[in-house]
CSV table of C-alpha atoms in Angstrom, one decimal:
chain,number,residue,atom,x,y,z
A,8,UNK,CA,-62.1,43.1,16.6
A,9,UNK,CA,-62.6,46.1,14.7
A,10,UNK,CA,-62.3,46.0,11.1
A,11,UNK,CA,-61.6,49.0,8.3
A,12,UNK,CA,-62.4,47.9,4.7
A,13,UNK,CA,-59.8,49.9,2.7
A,14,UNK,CA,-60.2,50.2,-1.2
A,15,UNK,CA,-56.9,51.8,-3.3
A,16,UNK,CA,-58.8,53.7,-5.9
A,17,UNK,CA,-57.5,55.8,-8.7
A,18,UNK,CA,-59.9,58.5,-9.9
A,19,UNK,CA,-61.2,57.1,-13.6
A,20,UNK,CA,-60.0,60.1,-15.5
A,21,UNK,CA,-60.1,59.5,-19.4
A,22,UNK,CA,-56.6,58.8,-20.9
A,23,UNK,CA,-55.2,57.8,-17.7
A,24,UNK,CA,-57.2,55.7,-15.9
A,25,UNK,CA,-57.0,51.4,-17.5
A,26,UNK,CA,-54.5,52.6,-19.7
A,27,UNK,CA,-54.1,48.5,-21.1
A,28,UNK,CA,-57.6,48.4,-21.5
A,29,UNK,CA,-57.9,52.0,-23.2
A,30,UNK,CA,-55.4,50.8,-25.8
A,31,UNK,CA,-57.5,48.6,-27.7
A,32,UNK,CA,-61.4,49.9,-26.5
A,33,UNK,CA,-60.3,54.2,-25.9
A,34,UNK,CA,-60.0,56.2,-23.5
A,35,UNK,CA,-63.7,57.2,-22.4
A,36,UNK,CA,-64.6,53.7,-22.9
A,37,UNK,CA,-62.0,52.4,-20.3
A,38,UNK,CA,-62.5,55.7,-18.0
A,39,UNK,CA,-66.3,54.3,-17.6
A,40,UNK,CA,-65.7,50.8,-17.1
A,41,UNK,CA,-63.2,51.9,-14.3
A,42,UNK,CA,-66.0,54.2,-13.0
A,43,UNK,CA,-68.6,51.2,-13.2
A,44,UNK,CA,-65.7,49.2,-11.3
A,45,UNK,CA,-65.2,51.4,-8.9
A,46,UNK,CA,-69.1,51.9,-8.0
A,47,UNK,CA,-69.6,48.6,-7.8
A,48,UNK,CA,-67.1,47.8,-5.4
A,49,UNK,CA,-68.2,50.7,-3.3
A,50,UNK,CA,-71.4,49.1,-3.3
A,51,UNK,CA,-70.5,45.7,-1.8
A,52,UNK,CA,-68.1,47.7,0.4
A,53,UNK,CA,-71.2,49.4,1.4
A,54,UNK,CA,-73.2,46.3,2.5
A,55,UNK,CA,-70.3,44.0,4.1
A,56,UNK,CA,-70.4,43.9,7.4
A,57,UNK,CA,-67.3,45.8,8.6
A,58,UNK,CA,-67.1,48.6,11.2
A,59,UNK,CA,-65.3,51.6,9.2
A,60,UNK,CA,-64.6,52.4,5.1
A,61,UNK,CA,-62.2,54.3,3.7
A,62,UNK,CA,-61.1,54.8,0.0
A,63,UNK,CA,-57.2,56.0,-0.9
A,64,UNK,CA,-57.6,58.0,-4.0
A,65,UNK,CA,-55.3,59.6,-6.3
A,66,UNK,CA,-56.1,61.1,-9.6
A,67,UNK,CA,-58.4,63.8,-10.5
A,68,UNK,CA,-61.9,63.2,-9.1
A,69,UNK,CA,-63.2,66.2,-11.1
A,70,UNK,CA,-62.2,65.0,-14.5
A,71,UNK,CA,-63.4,61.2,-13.8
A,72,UNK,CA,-66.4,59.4,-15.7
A,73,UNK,CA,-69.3,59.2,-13.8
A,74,UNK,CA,-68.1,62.3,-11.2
A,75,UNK,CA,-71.3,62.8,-10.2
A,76,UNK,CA,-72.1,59.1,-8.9
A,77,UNK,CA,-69.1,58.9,-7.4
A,78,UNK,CA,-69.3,62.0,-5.5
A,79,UNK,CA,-72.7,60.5,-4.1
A,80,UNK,CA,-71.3,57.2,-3.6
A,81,UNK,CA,-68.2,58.6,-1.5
A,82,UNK,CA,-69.8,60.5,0.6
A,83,UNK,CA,-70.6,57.8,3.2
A,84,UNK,CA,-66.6,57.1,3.1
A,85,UNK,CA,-63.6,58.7,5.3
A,86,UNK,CA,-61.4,59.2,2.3
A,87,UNK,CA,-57.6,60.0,2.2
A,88,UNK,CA,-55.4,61.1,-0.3
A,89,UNK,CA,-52.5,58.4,-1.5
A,90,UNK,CA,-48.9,59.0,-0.5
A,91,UNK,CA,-45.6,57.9,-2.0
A,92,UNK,CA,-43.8,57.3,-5.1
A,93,UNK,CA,-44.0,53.3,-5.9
A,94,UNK,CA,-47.2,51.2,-5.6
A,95,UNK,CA,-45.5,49.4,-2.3
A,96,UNK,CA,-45.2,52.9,-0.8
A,97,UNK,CA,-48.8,53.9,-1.7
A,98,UNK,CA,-50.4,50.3,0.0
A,99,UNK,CA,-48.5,51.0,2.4
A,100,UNK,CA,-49.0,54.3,3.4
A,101,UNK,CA,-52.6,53.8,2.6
A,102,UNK,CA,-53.2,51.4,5.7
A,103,UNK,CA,-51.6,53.6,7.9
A,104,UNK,CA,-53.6,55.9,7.3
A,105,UNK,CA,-56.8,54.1,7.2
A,106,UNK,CA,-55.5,52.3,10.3
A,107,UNK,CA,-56.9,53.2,14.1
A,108,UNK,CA,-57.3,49.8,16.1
A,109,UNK,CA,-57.8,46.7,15.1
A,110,UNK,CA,-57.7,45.2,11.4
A,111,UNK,CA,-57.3,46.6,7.7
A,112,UNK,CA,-59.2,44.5,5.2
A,113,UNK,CA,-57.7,46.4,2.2
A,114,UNK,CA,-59.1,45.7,-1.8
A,115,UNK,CA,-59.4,47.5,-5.4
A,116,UNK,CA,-61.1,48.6,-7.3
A,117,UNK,CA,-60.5,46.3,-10.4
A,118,UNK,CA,-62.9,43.2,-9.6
A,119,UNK,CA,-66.0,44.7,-9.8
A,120,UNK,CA,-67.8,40.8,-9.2
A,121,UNK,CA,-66.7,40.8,-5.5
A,122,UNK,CA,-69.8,40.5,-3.2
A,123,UNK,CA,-70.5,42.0,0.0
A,124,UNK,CA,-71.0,38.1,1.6
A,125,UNK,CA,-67.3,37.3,0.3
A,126,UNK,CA,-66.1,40.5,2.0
A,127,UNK,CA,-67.7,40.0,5.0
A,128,UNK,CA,-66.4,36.6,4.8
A,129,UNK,CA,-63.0,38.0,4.8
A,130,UNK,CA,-63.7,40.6,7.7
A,131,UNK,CA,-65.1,37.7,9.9
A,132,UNK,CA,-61.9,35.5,9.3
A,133,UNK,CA,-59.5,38.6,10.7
A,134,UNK,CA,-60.6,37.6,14.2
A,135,UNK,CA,-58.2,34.6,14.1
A,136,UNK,CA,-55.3,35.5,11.1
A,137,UNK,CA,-54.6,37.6,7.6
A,138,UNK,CA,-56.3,36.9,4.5
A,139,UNK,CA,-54.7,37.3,0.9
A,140,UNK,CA,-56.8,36.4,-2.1
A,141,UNK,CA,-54.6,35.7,-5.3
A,142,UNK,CA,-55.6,37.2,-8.3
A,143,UNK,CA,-55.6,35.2,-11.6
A,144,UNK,CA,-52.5,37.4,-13.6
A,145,UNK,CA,-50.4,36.6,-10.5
A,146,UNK,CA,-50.9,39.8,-8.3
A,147,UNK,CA,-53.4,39.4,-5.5
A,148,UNK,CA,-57.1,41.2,-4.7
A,149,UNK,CA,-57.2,41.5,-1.4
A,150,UNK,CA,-55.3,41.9,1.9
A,151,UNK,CA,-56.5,41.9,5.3
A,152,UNK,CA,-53.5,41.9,8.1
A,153,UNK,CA,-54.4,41.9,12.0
A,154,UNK,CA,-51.8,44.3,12.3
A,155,UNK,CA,-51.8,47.0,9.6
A,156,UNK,CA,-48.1,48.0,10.4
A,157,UNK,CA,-46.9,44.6,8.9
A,158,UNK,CA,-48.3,46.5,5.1
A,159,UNK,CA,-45.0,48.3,5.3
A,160,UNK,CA,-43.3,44.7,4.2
A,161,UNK,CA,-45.1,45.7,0.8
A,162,UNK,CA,-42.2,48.2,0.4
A,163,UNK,CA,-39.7,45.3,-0.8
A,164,UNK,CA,-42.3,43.4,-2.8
A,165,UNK,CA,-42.2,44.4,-6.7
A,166,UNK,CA,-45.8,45.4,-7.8
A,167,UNK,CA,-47.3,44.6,-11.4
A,168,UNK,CA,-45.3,41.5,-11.8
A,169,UNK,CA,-46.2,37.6,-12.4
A,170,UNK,CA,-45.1,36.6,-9.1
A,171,UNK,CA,-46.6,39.9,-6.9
A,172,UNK,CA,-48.7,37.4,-4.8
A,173,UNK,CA,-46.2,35.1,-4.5
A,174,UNK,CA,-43.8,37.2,-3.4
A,175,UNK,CA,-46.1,39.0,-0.6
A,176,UNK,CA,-46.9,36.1,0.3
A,177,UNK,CA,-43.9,35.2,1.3
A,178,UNK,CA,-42.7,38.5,2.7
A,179,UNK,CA,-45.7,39.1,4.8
A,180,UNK,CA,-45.3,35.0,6.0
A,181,UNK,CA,-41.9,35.9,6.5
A,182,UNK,CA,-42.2,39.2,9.0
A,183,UNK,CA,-44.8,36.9,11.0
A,184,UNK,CA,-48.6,37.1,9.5
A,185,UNK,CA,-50.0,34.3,9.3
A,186,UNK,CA,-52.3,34.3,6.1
A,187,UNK,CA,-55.3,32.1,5.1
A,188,UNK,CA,-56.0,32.1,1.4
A,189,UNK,CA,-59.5,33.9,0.1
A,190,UNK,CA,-60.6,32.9,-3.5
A,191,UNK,CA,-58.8,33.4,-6.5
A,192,UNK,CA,-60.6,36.4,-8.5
A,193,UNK,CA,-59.6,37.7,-11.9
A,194,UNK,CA,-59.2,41.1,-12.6
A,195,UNK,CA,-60.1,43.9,-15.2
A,196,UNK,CA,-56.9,44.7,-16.9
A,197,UNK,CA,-57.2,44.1,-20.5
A,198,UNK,CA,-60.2,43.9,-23.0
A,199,UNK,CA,-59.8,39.8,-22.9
A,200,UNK,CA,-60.5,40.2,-18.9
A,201,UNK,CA,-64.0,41.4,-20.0
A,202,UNK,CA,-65.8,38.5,-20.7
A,203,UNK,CA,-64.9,36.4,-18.3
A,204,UNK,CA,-65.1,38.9,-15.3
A,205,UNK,CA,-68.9,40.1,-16.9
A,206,UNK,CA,-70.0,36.6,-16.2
A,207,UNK,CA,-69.9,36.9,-12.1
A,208,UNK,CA,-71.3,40.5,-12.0
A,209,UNK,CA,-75.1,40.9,-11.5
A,210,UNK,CA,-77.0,41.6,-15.1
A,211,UNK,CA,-78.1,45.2,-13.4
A,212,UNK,CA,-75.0,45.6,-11.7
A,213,UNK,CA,-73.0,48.7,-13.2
A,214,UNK,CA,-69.9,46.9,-14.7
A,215,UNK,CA,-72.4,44.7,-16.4
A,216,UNK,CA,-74.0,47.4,-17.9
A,217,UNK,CA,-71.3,49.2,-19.3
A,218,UNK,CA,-69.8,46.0,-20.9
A,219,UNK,CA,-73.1,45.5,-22.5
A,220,UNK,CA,-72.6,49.5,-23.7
A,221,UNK,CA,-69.0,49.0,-24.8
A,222,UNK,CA,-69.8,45.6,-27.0
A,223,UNK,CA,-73.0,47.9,-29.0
């Protein structure tokens, strides 16, 4: 079976990209751990073994930290412009549109310590059901549904909340996926996430790197 890796990106634009995190380390600070994120993941998106990748962006490009990378880094992805108002609406939209036969393995870009192997982990498991990897705060990492059309299900799920994996989950169960759990990972939302998250990622890895900046 065919399978698209999807990442939902937002561009990391200073003073609107990790606005929790920009509150206590600033704006440039958060706009280039974003950035370093966002490269990273691209990186182990790069290596998995998956058939097509494409990246739904919003934001700004132009005005993002680390424009230059990323423009490099992009450049061996189909990417598509995000649609809709809510969150639920934007996942949605976004695997439709990545969507052409066969699977949509869809991530983030806020766990910068995921790993090509774990991806291609997930991929490889799509031959025989959906995939949904919990993250720690309650929301989930990862997606990957046989039949992309089910992401429209998202639509009634409320996003940014404690129970947001929960809840698609049981929506998605409910409308006839069946899922198979990935790992738990923890995300990059607030300053505390930091430590813990730094710990998984490669020392030269880019995330790493700009921790190391941030805490000097």
């Amino acid at each position: 079976m065919t399978v698209t890796a999807l990442v939902v990106a937002k561009a990391p634009v200073p003073g609107l990209a990790k606005t929790r995190l920009a509150a206590t380390i600033g704006d440039s600070a958060a706009a280039e751990l974003a950035a370093a994120s966002l490269l990273d993941t691209l990186d182990a998106v790069s290596a998995a073994d998956v058939d097509r990748r494409v990246v739904a962006l919003t934001g700004n490009l132009a005005d993002a930290a680390r424009v230059d990378e990323l423009t490099r880094a992009l450049a061996s992805f189909t990417v598509v412009a995000q649609r809709g108002d809510g969150l639920g609406e934007r996942l949605a939209n976004a695997h439709a549109d990545a969507a052409t036969t066969g699977s949509v393995l869809q991530i983030g870009m806020d766990t910068p310590q995921v790993t090509a192997h774990l991806l291609s982990d997930a991929a490889a498991q799509l031959g025989n059901t959906d995939v949904l990897g919990f993250a720690e705060d309650g929301g989930w990492w990862a997606l990957g549904l046989r039949n992309p059309e089910l992401a429209r299900f998202l639509l009634d799920v409320p996003m940014s909340a404690p129970s947001t994996g929960s809840d698609t989950l049981d929506a998605l169960t409910a409308a006839g996926a069946s899922i198979t759990m990935l790992p738990e990972l923890r995300d990059v939302d607030f300053e505390s996430d930091l430590e813990a998250v730094v710990q998984l990622c490669a020392p030269n890895s880019r995330f790493h790197i700009a921790v190391e900046k941030v805490g000097n």
